[in-house]
PDB file of C-alpha atoms in Angstrom:
ATOM      1  CA  MET A  17     -17.003  79.830  60.821  1.00 70.00           C
ATOM      2  CA  PRO A  18     -19.882  76.830  59.301  1.00 79.00           C
ATOM      3  CA  PHE A  19     -18.001  73.115  58.933  1.00 74.00           C
ATOM      4  CA  ASN A  20     -18.298  72.138  54.860  1.00 76.00           C
ATOM      5  CA  ALA A  21     -18.059  68.096  55.168  1.00 74.00           C
ATOM      6  CA  LYS A  22     -16.332  67.670  51.236  1.00 76.00           C
ATOM      7  CA  SER A  23     -18.101  64.795  49.904  1.00 78.00           C
ATOM      8  CA  GLY A  24     -16.158  61.515  49.084  1.00 84.00           C
ATOM      9  CA  LYS A  25     -17.981  60.521  45.841  1.00 94.00           C
ATOM     10  CA  PHE A  26     -15.500  60.387  42.761  1.00 97.00           C
ATOM     11  CA  SER A  27     -17.151  60.695  39.097  1.00 96.00           C
ATOM     12  CA  ALA A  28     -15.232  56.905  37.891  1.00 98.00           C
ATOM     13  CA  SER A  29     -17.094  53.849  39.259  1.00 98.00           C
ATOM     14  CA  ILE A  30     -16.557  50.563  39.647  1.00 98.00           C
ATOM     15  CA  ASN A  31     -17.609  48.270  36.866  1.00 98.00           C
ATOM     16  CA  THR A  32     -21.588  46.727  37.787  1.00 98.00           C
ATOM     17  CA  VAL A  33     -21.304  43.044  36.842  1.00 98.00           C
ATOM     18  CA  GLU A  34     -23.827  40.511  38.107  1.00 98.00           C
ATOM     19  CA  ILE A  35     -23.171  36.750  39.112  1.00 98.00           C
ATOM     20  CA  GLY A  36     -25.444  33.933  38.466  1.00 98.00           C
ATOM     21  CA  CYS A  37     -29.266  34.271  36.542  1.00 96.00           C
ATOM     22  CA  GLY A  38     -32.450  34.022  37.390  1.00 94.00           C
ATOM     23  CA  ASP A  39     -33.670  34.884  40.521  1.00 95.00           C
ATOM     24  CA  LYS A  40     -31.049  33.963  42.723  1.00 96.00           C
ATOM     25  CA  LYS A  41     -28.658  36.240  40.475  1.00 98.00           C
ATOM     26  CA  ILE A  42     -27.025  38.622  42.752  1.00 98.00           C
ATOM     27  CA  THR A  43     -24.937  42.036  41.560  1.00 98.00           C
ATOM     28  CA  ILE A  44     -21.699  43.557  42.566  1.00 98.00           C
ATOM     29  CA  GLY A  45     -19.665  46.441  41.882  1.00 98.00           C
ATOM     30  CA  GLY A  46     -20.930  49.848  40.489  1.00 98.00           C
ATOM     31  CA  GLU A  47     -19.877  52.015  43.325  1.00 98.00           C
ATOM     32  CA  ASN A  48     -17.971  55.154  43.270  1.00 98.00           C
ATOM     33  CA  VAL A  49     -16.784  56.018  46.917  1.00 97.00           C
ATOM     34  CA  LEU A  50     -14.821  53.934  49.422  1.00 96.00           C
ATOM     35  CA  PRO A  51     -15.953  50.862  51.351  1.00 97.00           C
ATOM     36  CA  PHE A  52     -19.092  51.728  53.590  1.00 97.00           C
ATOM     37  CA  TYR A  53     -19.188  55.167  53.057  1.00 95.00           C
ATOM     38  CA  THR A  54     -22.694  55.234  52.811  1.00 95.00           C
ATOM     39  CA  PHE A  55     -23.140  59.035  53.211  1.00 93.00           C
ATOM     40  CA  ASP A  56     -20.757  60.247  51.038  1.00 94.00           C
ATOM     41  CA  ALA A  57     -23.155  58.569  47.353  1.00 94.00           C
ATOM     42  CA  PRO A  58     -25.905  55.774  48.288  1.00 94.00           C
ATOM     43  CA  VAL A  59     -24.162  52.217  47.918  1.00 96.00           C
ATOM     44  CA  GLU A  60     -26.810  49.600  45.600  1.00 96.00           C
ATOM     45  CA  ASN A  61     -24.467  46.586  45.675  1.00 98.00           C
ATOM     46  CA  ALA A  62     -23.878  46.038  48.330  1.00 98.00           C
ATOM     47  CA  PRO A  63     -20.978  43.213  49.034  1.00 98.00           C
ATOM     48  CA  LYS A  64     -21.968  39.640  48.870  1.00 98.00           C
ATOM     49  CA  VAL A  65     -20.982  36.733  50.737  1.00 98.00           C
ATOM     50  CA  GLY A  66     -20.258  32.792  49.597  1.00 98.00           C
ATOM     51  CA  VAL A  67     -19.682  29.559  51.093  1.00 98.00           C
ATOM     52  CA  GLU A  68     -17.653  27.196  50.162  1.00 98.00           C
ATOM     53  CA  ILE A  69     -16.996  23.103  49.771  1.00 98.00           C
ATOM     54  CA  THR A  70     -14.561  21.213  48.103  1.00 98.00           C
ATOM     55  CA  ASP A  71     -14.784  17.976  45.935  1.00 98.00           C
ATOM     56  CA  PHE A  72     -13.060  16.370  49.572  1.00 98.00           C
ATOM     57  CA  GLY A  73     -16.909  16.811  50.503  1.00 97.00           C
ATOM     58  CA  LEU A  74     -16.424  16.564  54.460  1.00 96.00           C
ATOM     59  CA  GLU A  75     -12.927  14.095  54.424  1.00 95.00           C
ATOM     60  CA  ASN A  76     -10.326  17.281  55.280  1.00 92.00           C
ATOM     61  CA  GLU A  77     -12.728  19.441  57.544  1.00 94.00           C
ATOM     62  CA  PRO A  78     -12.834  20.159  61.020  1.00 91.00           C
ATOM     63  CA  GLU A  79     -15.409  18.626  63.638  1.00 92.00           C
ATOM     64  CA  CYS A  80     -16.580  22.020  63.824  1.00 94.00           C
ATOM     65  CA  ILE A  81     -17.542  22.336  60.291  1.00 96.00           C
ATOM     66  CA  LYS A  82     -18.938  18.229  60.046  1.00 96.00           C
ATOM     67  CA  LYS A  83     -21.703  18.683  62.569  1.00 96.00           C
ATOM     68  CA  TYR A  84     -23.236  21.903  60.711  1.00 97.00           C
ATOM     69  CA  TYR A  85     -23.093  18.850  57.507  1.00 98.00           C
ATOM     70  CA  GLU A  86     -25.332  16.102  59.780  1.00 96.00           C
ATOM     71  CA  GLY A  87     -27.194  13.867  57.686  1.00 96.00           C
ATOM     72  CA  CYS A  88     -25.396  14.526  54.700  1.00 97.00           C
ATOM     73  CA  GLU A  89     -23.238  11.539  51.434  1.00 96.00           C
ATOM     74  CA  THR A  90     -22.397  13.300  48.827  1.00 97.00           C
ATOM     75  CA  VAL A  91     -20.789  16.737  47.971  1.00 98.00           C
ATOM     76  CA  VAL A  92     -24.285  17.490  45.902  1.00 98.00           C
ATOM     77  CA  ASP A  93     -25.222  17.151  49.604  1.00 98.00           C
ATOM     78  CA  MET A  94     -23.170  19.697  51.066  1.00 98.00           C
ATOM     79  CA  ALA A  95     -23.191  22.100  47.866  1.00 98.00           C
ATOM     80  CA  LYS A  96     -27.582  21.474  48.592  1.00 98.00           C
ATOM     81  CA  LYS A  97     -27.605  21.849  52.139  1.00 98.00           C
ATOM     82  CA  ALA A  98     -24.441  25.263  52.213  1.00 98.00           C
ATOM     83  CA  ALA A  99     -26.957  27.143  49.842  1.00 98.00           C
ATOM     84  CA  SER A 100     -29.713  26.797  52.621  1.00 97.00           C
ATOM     85  CA  PHE A 101     -27.685  28.453  55.291  1.00 98.00           C
ATOM     86  CA  GLU A 102     -28.546  31.958  56.615  1.00 97.00           C
ATOM     87  CA  GLY A 103     -26.750  34.891  54.563  1.00 98.00           C
ATOM     88  CA  VAL A 104     -25.418  33.292  51.758  1.00 98.00           C
ATOM     89  CA  ASP A 105     -25.209  34.948  48.479  1.00 98.00           C
ATOM     90  CA  PHE A 106     -23.478  32.215  46.580  1.00 98.00           C
ATOM     91  CA  LEU A 107     -21.513  28.502  46.114  1.00 98.00           C
ATOM     92  CA  SER A 108     -18.039  28.106  45.586  1.00 98.00           C
ATOM     93  CA  PHE A 109     -17.211  24.835  44.804  1.00 98.00           C
ATOM     94  CA  ARG A 110     -13.353  24.460  44.923  1.00 98.00           C
ATOM     95  CA  MET A 111     -11.389  21.328  42.737  1.00 98.00           C
ATOM     96  CA  GLU A 112      -8.563  20.999  45.360  1.00 97.00           C
ATOM     97  CA  GLY A 113      -8.384  17.763  44.197  1.00 98.00           C
ATOM     98  CA  GLY A 114      -7.548  17.998  40.867  1.00 98.00           C
ATOM     99  CA  ASP A 115      -3.774  19.428  42.572  1.00 97.00           C
ATOM    100  CA  PRO A 116      -1.487  16.107  40.482  1.00 97.00           C
ATOM    101  CA  ASN A 117       1.062  16.880  43.598  1.00 97.00           C
ATOM    102  CA  GLY A 118      -2.091  15.661  45.672  1.00 97.00           C
ATOM    103  CA  ALA A 119      -5.089  13.056  44.871  1.00 97.00           C
ATOM    104  CA  ASN A 120      -4.614  14.162  41.979  1.00 97.00           C
ATOM    105  CA  LYS A 121      -8.365  13.306  40.630  1.00 98.00           C
ATOM    106  CA  SER A 122      -9.025  13.035  37.133  1.00 98.00           C
ATOM    107  CA  THR A 123     -10.472  16.175  35.310  1.00 98.00           C
ATOM    108  CA  ASP A 124     -13.046  13.787  33.629  1.00 98.00           C
ATOM    109  CA  GLU A 125     -14.033  12.941  37.533  1.00 98.00           C
ATOM    110  CA  LEU A 126     -13.969  17.021  38.917  1.00 98.00           C
ATOM    111  CA  ILE A 127     -16.495  17.970  36.141  1.00 98.00           C
ATOM    112  CA  ALA A 128     -18.126  15.628  36.486  1.00 98.00           C
ATOM    113  CA  MET A 129     -19.826  16.099  40.067  1.00 98.00           C
ATOM    114  CA  LEU A 130     -19.669  20.204  38.945  1.00 98.00           C
ATOM    115  CA  LYS A 131     -22.372  19.489  36.603  1.00 98.00           C
ATOM    116  CA  GLU A 132     -23.793  17.256  39.648  1.00 98.00           C
ATOM    117  CA  ILE A 133     -23.456  20.380  41.475  1.00 98.00           C
ATOM    118  CA  ALA A 134     -24.374  22.948  39.055  1.00 98.00           C
ATOM    119  CA  ALA A 135     -27.710  21.187  38.661  1.00 98.00           C
ATOM    120  CA  ALA A 136     -29.020  20.981  42.230  1.00 98.00           C
ATOM    121  CA  VAL A 137     -28.878  24.401  42.939  1.00 98.00           C
ATOM    122  CA  ASP A 138     -29.698  27.502  42.391  1.00 96.00           C
ATOM    123  CA  ILE A 139     -27.242  30.695  43.242  1.00 98.00           C
ATOM    124  CA  PRO A 140     -25.004  31.332  41.840  1.00 98.00           C
ATOM    125  CA  LEU A 141     -21.874  29.964  41.453  1.00 98.00           C
ATOM    126  CA  VAL A 142     -18.537  30.222  41.831  1.00 98.00           C
ATOM    127  CA  VAL A 143     -16.456  27.503  40.305  1.00 98.00           C
ATOM    128  CA  CYS A 144     -12.072  27.827  41.687  1.00 98.00           C
ATOM    129  CA  GLY A 145      -9.392  25.279  40.517  1.00 97.00           C
ATOM    130  CA  CYS A 146      -7.119  23.396  42.543  1.00 97.00           C
ATOM    131  CA  LYS A 147      -4.150  26.108  42.477  1.00 95.00           C
ATOM    132  CA  HIS A 148      -1.840  23.862  39.864  1.00 97.00           C
ATOM    133  CA  VAL A 149      -1.554  26.654  37.060  1.00 97.00           C
ATOM    134  CA  GLU A 150      -0.747  23.780  34.185  1.00 97.00           C
ATOM    135  CA  LYS A 151      -4.279  21.490  35.753  1.00 98.00           C
ATOM    136  CA  ASP A 152      -6.172  24.115  36.365  1.00 98.00           C
ATOM    137  CA  ALA A 153      -5.918  25.397  32.400  1.00 97.00           C
ATOM    138  CA  GLU A 154      -7.551  22.145  31.829  1.00 97.00           C
ATOM    139  CA  LEU A 155     -10.066  22.129  34.683  1.00 98.00           C
ATOM    140  CA  LEU A 156     -11.087  25.320  34.415  1.00 98.00           C
ATOM    141  CA  ALA A 157     -11.809  25.567  30.662  1.00 97.00           C
ATOM    142  CA  LYS A 158     -14.115  21.836  30.805  1.00 98.00           C
ATOM    143  CA  ALA A 159     -15.548  23.384  34.291  1.00 98.00           C
ATOM    144  CA  ALA A 160     -16.299  27.230  31.749  1.00 98.00           C
ATOM    145  CA  GLU A 161     -18.408  24.401  29.620  1.00 98.00           C
ATOM    146  CA  ALA A 162     -20.198  22.779  31.770  1.00 98.00           C
ATOM    147  CA  VAL A 163     -21.457  25.776  33.438  1.00 98.00           C
ATOM    148  CA  GLU A 164     -22.758  27.505  30.102  1.00 97.00           C
ATOM    149  CA  GLY A 165     -25.879  29.622  30.710  1.00 97.00           C
ATOM    150  CA  LYS A 166     -24.705  29.635  34.797  1.00 98.00           C
ATOM    151  CA  ASN A 167     -22.891  33.388  34.591  1.00 98.00           C
ATOM    152  CA  ALA A 168     -20.719  31.691  36.947  1.00 98.00           C
ATOM    153  CA  VAL A 169     -17.492  32.513  38.317  1.00 98.00           C
ATOM    154  CA  ILE A 170     -14.043  31.131  36.850  1.00 98.00           C
ATOM    155  CA  LEU A 171     -11.696  31.300  39.252  1.00 96.00           C
ATOM    156  CA  ALA A 172      -8.893  32.086  38.284  1.00 91.00           C
ATOM    157  CA  ALA A 173      -6.993  33.327  35.497  1.00 97.00           C
ATOM    158  CA  ARG A 174      -3.449  33.838  36.784  1.00 97.00           C
ATOM    159  CA  GLU A 175      -0.320  35.134  34.262  1.00 97.00           C
ATOM    160  CA  GLU A 176       0.969  31.602  33.530  1.00 97.00           C
ATOM    161  CA  ASN A 177      -3.143  30.501  31.891  1.00 97.00           C
ATOM    162  CA  TYR A 178      -4.162  32.969  31.564  1.00 98.00           C
ATOM    163  CA  LYS A 179      -4.962  32.043  27.659  1.00 98.00           C
ATOM    164  CA  ASN A 180      -6.400  29.094  28.149  1.00 97.00           C
ATOM    165  CA  VAL A 181      -8.594  30.212  30.998  1.00 98.00           C
ATOM    166  CA  GLY A 182      -9.761  33.788  29.518  1.00 98.00           C
ATOM    167  CA  ALA A 183     -10.734  32.414  26.390  1.00 97.00           C
ATOM    168  CA  ALA A 184     -12.477  29.296  26.732  1.00 97.00           C
ATOM    169  CA  ALA A 185     -14.289  31.557  29.831  1.00 98.00           C
ATOM    170  CA  GLY A 186     -14.823  34.508  29.208  1.00 97.00           C
ATOM    171  CA  LEU A 187     -14.977  34.466  24.721  1.00 97.00           C
ATOM    172  CA  ALA A 188     -16.198  30.378  24.585  1.00 98.00           C
ATOM    173  CA  TYR A 189     -18.950  30.376  26.920  1.00 98.00           C
ATOM    174  CA  LYS A 190     -19.726  33.552  28.031  1.00 97.00           C
ATOM    175  CA  GLN A 191     -18.784  33.161  32.030  1.00 98.00           C
ATOM    176  CA  LEU A 192     -17.001  35.465  34.953  1.00 98.00           C
ATOM    177  CA  VAL A 193     -13.900  34.810  34.683  1.00 98.00           C
ATOM    178  CA  GLY A 194     -11.641  35.567  37.929  1.00 98.00           C
ATOM    179  CA  ALA A 195      -8.211  37.402  37.608  1.00 98.00           C
ATOM    180  CA  GLU A 196      -5.795  35.887  40.632  1.00 98.00           C
ATOM    181  CA  SER A 197      -2.750  38.213  41.366  1.00 97.00           C
ATOM    182  CA  SER A 198      -0.217  37.888  44.009  1.00 94.00           C
ATOM    183  CA  VAL A 199      -0.795  41.242  46.121  1.00 96.00           C
ATOM    184  CA  ASP A 200       0.801  43.794  43.754  1.00 97.00           C
ATOM    185  CA  ILE A 201      -0.858  46.344  41.927  1.00 97.00           C
ATOM    186  CA  ASN A 202       1.266  46.553  38.481  1.00 98.00           C
ATOM    187  CA  LEU A 203       0.748  42.768  38.707  1.00 97.00           C
ATOM    188  CA  ALA A 204      -3.041  42.740  39.058  1.00 98.00           C
ATOM    189  CA  LYS A 205      -3.118  45.803  36.035  1.00 98.00           C
ATOM    190  CA  GLN A 206      -1.563  43.863  34.568  1.00 98.00           C
ATOM    191  CA  LEU A 207      -3.364  40.784  34.293  1.00 98.00           C
ATOM    192  CA  ASN A 208      -6.254  42.230  33.382  1.00 98.00           C
ATOM    193  CA  VAL A 209      -4.685  45.010  30.064  1.00 98.00           C
ATOM    194  CA  LEU A 210      -3.432  41.186  29.138  1.00 98.00           C
ATOM    195  CA  LEU A 211      -7.737  39.823  29.584  1.00 98.00           C
ATOM    196  CA  THR A 212      -8.998  42.000  27.865  1.00 98.00           C
ATOM    197  CA  GLN A 213      -6.413  42.497  24.903  1.00 98.00           C
ATOM    198  CA  LEU A 214      -7.761  38.566  24.449  1.00 98.00           C
ATOM    199  CA  GLY A 215     -11.364  39.659  24.121  1.00 98.00           C
ATOM    200  CA  VAL A 216     -12.680  39.221  27.950  1.00 98.00           C
ATOM    201  CA  ASP A 217     -14.792  41.644  28.171  1.00 98.00           C
ATOM    202  CA  GLY A 218     -12.805  43.963  30.858  1.00 97.00           C
ATOM    203  CA  LYS A 219     -16.916  44.227  32.740  1.00 97.00           C
ATOM    204  CA  SER A 220     -16.936  40.154  32.754  1.00 98.00           C
ATOM    205  CA  ILE A 221     -14.247  39.996  34.985  1.00 98.00           C
ATOM    206  CA  LEU A 222     -13.436  39.979  38.935  1.00 98.00           C
ATOM    207  CA  MET A 223     -10.071  40.344  40.259  1.00 98.00           C
ATOM    208  CA  ASN A 224      -8.630  38.330  43.580  1.00 98.00           C
ATOM    209  CA  VAL A 225      -5.815  40.369  44.180  1.00 97.00           C
ATOM    210  CA  GLY A 226      -4.217  38.056  47.093  1.00 93.00           C
ATOM    211  CA  SER A 227      -5.101  37.277  50.565  1.00 90.00           C
ATOM    212  CA  ALA A 228      -3.842  35.706  53.898  1.00 93.00           C
ATOM    213  CA  SER A 229      -5.534  34.976  56.352  1.00 95.00           C
ATOM    214  CA  ALA A 230      -5.666  38.223  58.775  1.00 92.00           C
ATOM    215  CA  GLY A 231      -1.343  38.918  61.201  1.00 90.00           C
ATOM    216  CA  TYR A 232       0.044  36.263  58.238  1.00 93.00           C
ATOM    217  CA  GLY A 233       1.354  39.342  55.749  1.00 88.00           C
ATOM    218  CA  PHE A 234      -1.919  40.327  55.669  1.00 92.00           C
ATOM    219  CA  GLU A 235      -0.733  44.560  55.565  1.00 93.00           C
ATOM    220  CA  TYR A 236       0.193  43.660  51.765  1.00 94.00           C
ATOM    221  CA  VAL A 237      -3.458  42.803  51.181  1.00 95.00           C
ATOM    222  CA  VAL A 238      -4.765  45.557  52.965  1.00 94.00           C
ATOM    223  CA  SER A 239      -3.071  47.785  51.530  1.00 96.00           C
ATOM    224  CA  THR A 240      -2.557  46.661  47.972  1.00 97.00           C
ATOM    225  CA  MET A 241      -6.525  46.304  48.085  1.00 97.00           C
ATOM    226  CA  ASP A 242      -6.691  50.139  48.865  1.00 96.00           C
ATOM    227  CA  ARG A 243      -4.155  50.769  46.712  1.00 97.00           C
ATOM    228  CA  VAL A 244      -6.438  49.170  43.787  1.00 98.00           C
ATOM    229  CA  LYS A 245      -9.428  51.395  45.003  1.00 97.00           C
ATOM    230  CA  ALA A 246      -8.372  54.712  44.911  1.00 96.00           C
ATOM    231  CA  ALA A 247      -6.269  53.677  41.421  1.00 98.00           C
ATOM    232  CA  ALA A 248     -10.051  52.961  40.019  1.00 98.00           C
ATOM    233  CA  LEU A 249     -11.672  55.688  41.862  1.00 98.00           C
ATOM    234  CA  SER A 250      -9.696  58.835  42.648  1.00 96.00           C
ATOM    235  CA  GLN A 251      -7.745  58.510  38.853  1.00 97.00           C
ATOM    236  CA  GLY A 252      -9.972  56.839  37.092  1.00 97.00           C
ATOM    237  CA  ASP A 253      -7.701  53.706  35.748  1.00 98.00           C
ATOM    238  CA  THR A 254      -9.894  52.112  33.500  1.00 98.00           C
ATOM    239  CA  THR A 255      -7.964  47.977  34.000  1.00 98.00           C
ATOM    240  CA  LEU A 256      -8.029  48.634  37.469  1.00 98.00           C
ATOM    241  CA  GLN A 257     -12.481  49.653  38.069  1.00 98.00           C
ATOM    242  CA  MET A 258     -13.112  45.328  38.348  1.00 98.00           C
ATOM    243  CA  PRO A 259     -15.257  44.127  41.467  1.00 98.00           C
ATOM    244  CA  ILE A 260     -12.797  42.279  43.814  1.00 98.00           C
ATOM    245  CA  ILE A 261     -13.757  38.673  44.773  1.00 98.00           C
ATOM    246  CA  THR A 262     -11.751  36.679  47.694  1.00 98.00           C
ATOM    247  CA  PRO A 263     -11.106  33.657  48.612  1.00 97.00           C
ATOM    248  CA  VAL A 264     -11.887  33.007  52.747  1.00 98.00           C
ATOM    249  CA  ALA A 265     -12.615  30.195  54.237  1.00 97.00           C
ATOM    250  CA  SER A 266      -8.857  28.884  52.244  1.00 92.00           C
ATOM    251  CA  GLU A 267      -6.210  30.854  54.115  1.00 94.00           C
ATOM    252  CA  THR A 268      -8.267  31.326  57.601  1.00 96.00           C
ATOM    253  CA  TRP A 269      -9.238  27.807  58.011  1.00 96.00           C
ATOM    254  CA  GLY A 270      -5.285  27.186  57.189  1.00 93.00           C
ATOM    255  CA  VAL A 271      -3.676  28.299  59.677  1.00 95.00           C
ATOM    256  CA  LYS A 272      -2.211  27.144  63.540  1.00 94.00           C
ATOM    257  CA  GLU A 273      -5.313  30.293  65.706  1.00 93.00           C
ATOM    258  CA  ALA A 274      -8.525  28.549  63.274  1.00 94.00           C
ATOM    259  CA  VAL A 275      -7.258  24.030  63.325  1.00 90.00           C
ATOM    260  CA  ALA A 276      -5.025  23.810  66.211  1.00 92.00           C
ATOM    261  CA  SER A 277      -7.145  21.068  69.040  1.00 91.00           C
ATOM    262  CA  GLU A 278      -7.382  22.425  72.638  1.00 93.00           C
ATOM    263  CA  ALA A 279      -4.997  19.388  73.691  1.00 92.00           C
ATOM    264  CA  ASP A 280      -2.823  20.954  72.042  1.00 93.00           C
ATOM    265  CA  MET A 281      -3.138  24.783  73.346  1.00 94.00           C
ATOM    266  CA  PRO A 282      -5.675  24.810  75.987  1.00 94.00           C
ATOM    267  CA  GLU A 283      -4.640  28.503  76.624  1.00 96.00           C
ATOM    268  CA  TRP A 284      -6.092  29.471  72.942  1.00 95.00           C
ATOM    269  CA  GLY A 285      -9.598  28.525  73.853  1.00 94.00           C
ATOM    270  CA  ASN A 286     -12.144  27.407  72.265  1.00 95.00           C
ATOM    271  CA  GLN A 287     -11.325  25.954  68.300  1.00 95.00           C
ATOM    272  CA  GLU A 288     -13.851  26.788  66.955  1.00 96.00           C
ATOM    273  CA  GLU A 289     -14.715  30.590  68.132  1.00 97.00           C
ATOM    274  CA  ARG A 290     -10.921  30.573  67.137  1.00 96.00           C
ATOM    275  CA  GLY A 291     -11.345  29.363  63.573  1.00 96.00           C
ATOM    276  CA  ILE A 292     -14.529  31.366  62.872  1.00 97.00           C
ATOM    277  CA  ASP A 293     -12.804  34.628  64.859  1.00 97.00           C
ATOM    278  CA  MET A 294     -10.404  34.396  62.491  1.00 96.00           C
ATOM    279  CA  GLU A 295     -12.867  33.901  59.743  1.00 98.00           C
ATOM    280  CA  VAL A 296     -14.388  36.955  60.688  1.00 98.00           C
ATOM    281  CA  GLU A 297     -11.971  39.078  61.654  1.00 97.00           C
ATOM    282  CA  THR A 298     -10.300  38.409  57.592  1.00 97.00           C
ATOM    283  CA  ALA A 299     -13.329  38.837  56.010  1.00 98.00           C
ATOM    284  CA  ALA A 300     -13.992  41.879  57.500  1.00 98.00           C
ATOM    285  CA  ALA A 301     -11.235  43.792  57.315  1.00 97.00           C
ATOM    286  CA  VAL A 302     -10.573  43.213  53.587  1.00 97.00           C
ATOM    287  CA  LEU A 303     -14.569  43.956  52.540  1.00 98.00           C
ATOM    288  CA  ALA A 304     -13.967  47.453  54.738  1.00 97.00           C
ATOM    289  CA  ALA A 305     -10.041  47.751  52.434  1.00 96.00           C
ATOM    290  CA  GLY A 306     -12.687  46.964  49.003  1.00 96.00           C
ATOM    291  CA  SER A 307     -13.146  43.559  48.692  1.00 98.00           C
ATOM    292  CA  ASN A 308     -16.692  43.159  46.655  1.00 98.00           C
ATOM    293  CA  ALA A 309     -17.285  39.424  47.747  1.00 98.00           C
ATOM    294  CA  VAL A 310     -15.628  37.073  50.579  1.00 98.00           C
ATOM    295  CA  ILE A 311     -15.255  33.067  50.176  1.00 98.00           C
ATOM    296  CA  LEU A 312     -16.477  31.934  53.636  1.00 98.00           C
ATOM    297  CA  LYS A 313     -16.357  28.211  55.371  1.00 98.00           C
ATOM    298  CA  HIS A 314     -18.174  28.502  58.866  1.00 98.00           C
ATOM    299  CA  PRO A 315     -22.419  28.761  59.284  1.00 98.00           C
ATOM    300  CA  GLU A 316     -22.053  31.248  62.189  1.00 98.00           C
ATOM    301  CA  SER A 317     -18.733  33.634  60.203  1.00 98.00           C
ATOM    302  CA  ILE A 318     -21.249  33.503  56.928  1.00 98.00           C
ATOM    303  CA  LYS A 319     -24.172  35.329  59.461  1.00 98.00           C
ATOM    304  CA  THR A 320     -22.494  37.684  61.432  1.00 98.00           C
ATOM    305  CA  ILE A 321     -20.121  38.766  58.302  1.00 98.00           C
ATOM    306  CA  SER A 322     -23.610  39.179  56.521  1.00 98.00           C
ATOM    307  CA  LYS A 323     -25.060  40.576  59.297  1.00 98.00           C
ATOM    308  CA  MET A 324     -22.113  43.248  59.379  1.00 98.00           C
ATOM    309  CA  ILE A 325     -22.796  44.659  55.684  1.00 98.00           C
ATOM    310  CA  LYS A 326     -26.144  45.043  56.656  1.00 98.00           C
ATOM    311  CA  GLU A 327     -26.010  47.035  59.244  1.00 97.00           C
ATOM    312  CA  LEU A 328     -23.285  49.126  57.513  1.00 97.00           C
ATOM    313  CA  MET A 329     -25.156  49.346  54.725  1.00 94.00           C
TER     314      MET A 329
END
């Protein structure tokens, strides 16, 4: 009896979302198969890779990152350099210094920096907050205004501040809204519902369903992504058909395997290689689980993941 392979193509599909504008805009989503299942149906829009910089510039970066920005004196210089790295599709600017429990930089200072970056680069932008709910409500609303006309991703609205962020980004200034939930399919769905009830177009929403570095509760991230994609495609759940974007850099470059010096942990080997390995392993895993875009930091990680995506497509 001949073997007849069953197609894994679904009648439902992930929303197609364009980020940025002009010749450098990118498109993610649109697939109606599981990640990289190109043997079941063509995947028109490959996953995309972004590079992250923060308002701290090189101040808090490991030496293995700093060397790639040699000659850069300002954050804007870094943005220009980052945009030129091989494999980069978009730039992510994290306003980390806005955290009231940290540097507590003013909103005006951070928005001024964002405006300079937006004027200096022509690739799509993802604007991230400081992970402080109250400060982000103000910061990301101002950011949406500052990059008006850029069709940027404002990452991220959370359940506690979605009205402020969603109204400014998704309604007033027509940006794309990143919906951030905490590694739970029900929370992801609930936030999408809240944003659409607010009036935000569901096709202008991307999801960050949670992230972690490989080895740090990472199985929860993968299982959540698997469940989200299954519900979106096999069950046709329109409240979960938004593309997924995953910040990997801020997770992987904070764990001890990536930052412990060779002097402290000689048995672990070269620190730079460890950091790259952690970032590549994490990015590859979330892409295989269903992420449509990842945000990385090290140029070698970006190059490697970009090549992996091309080979699998």
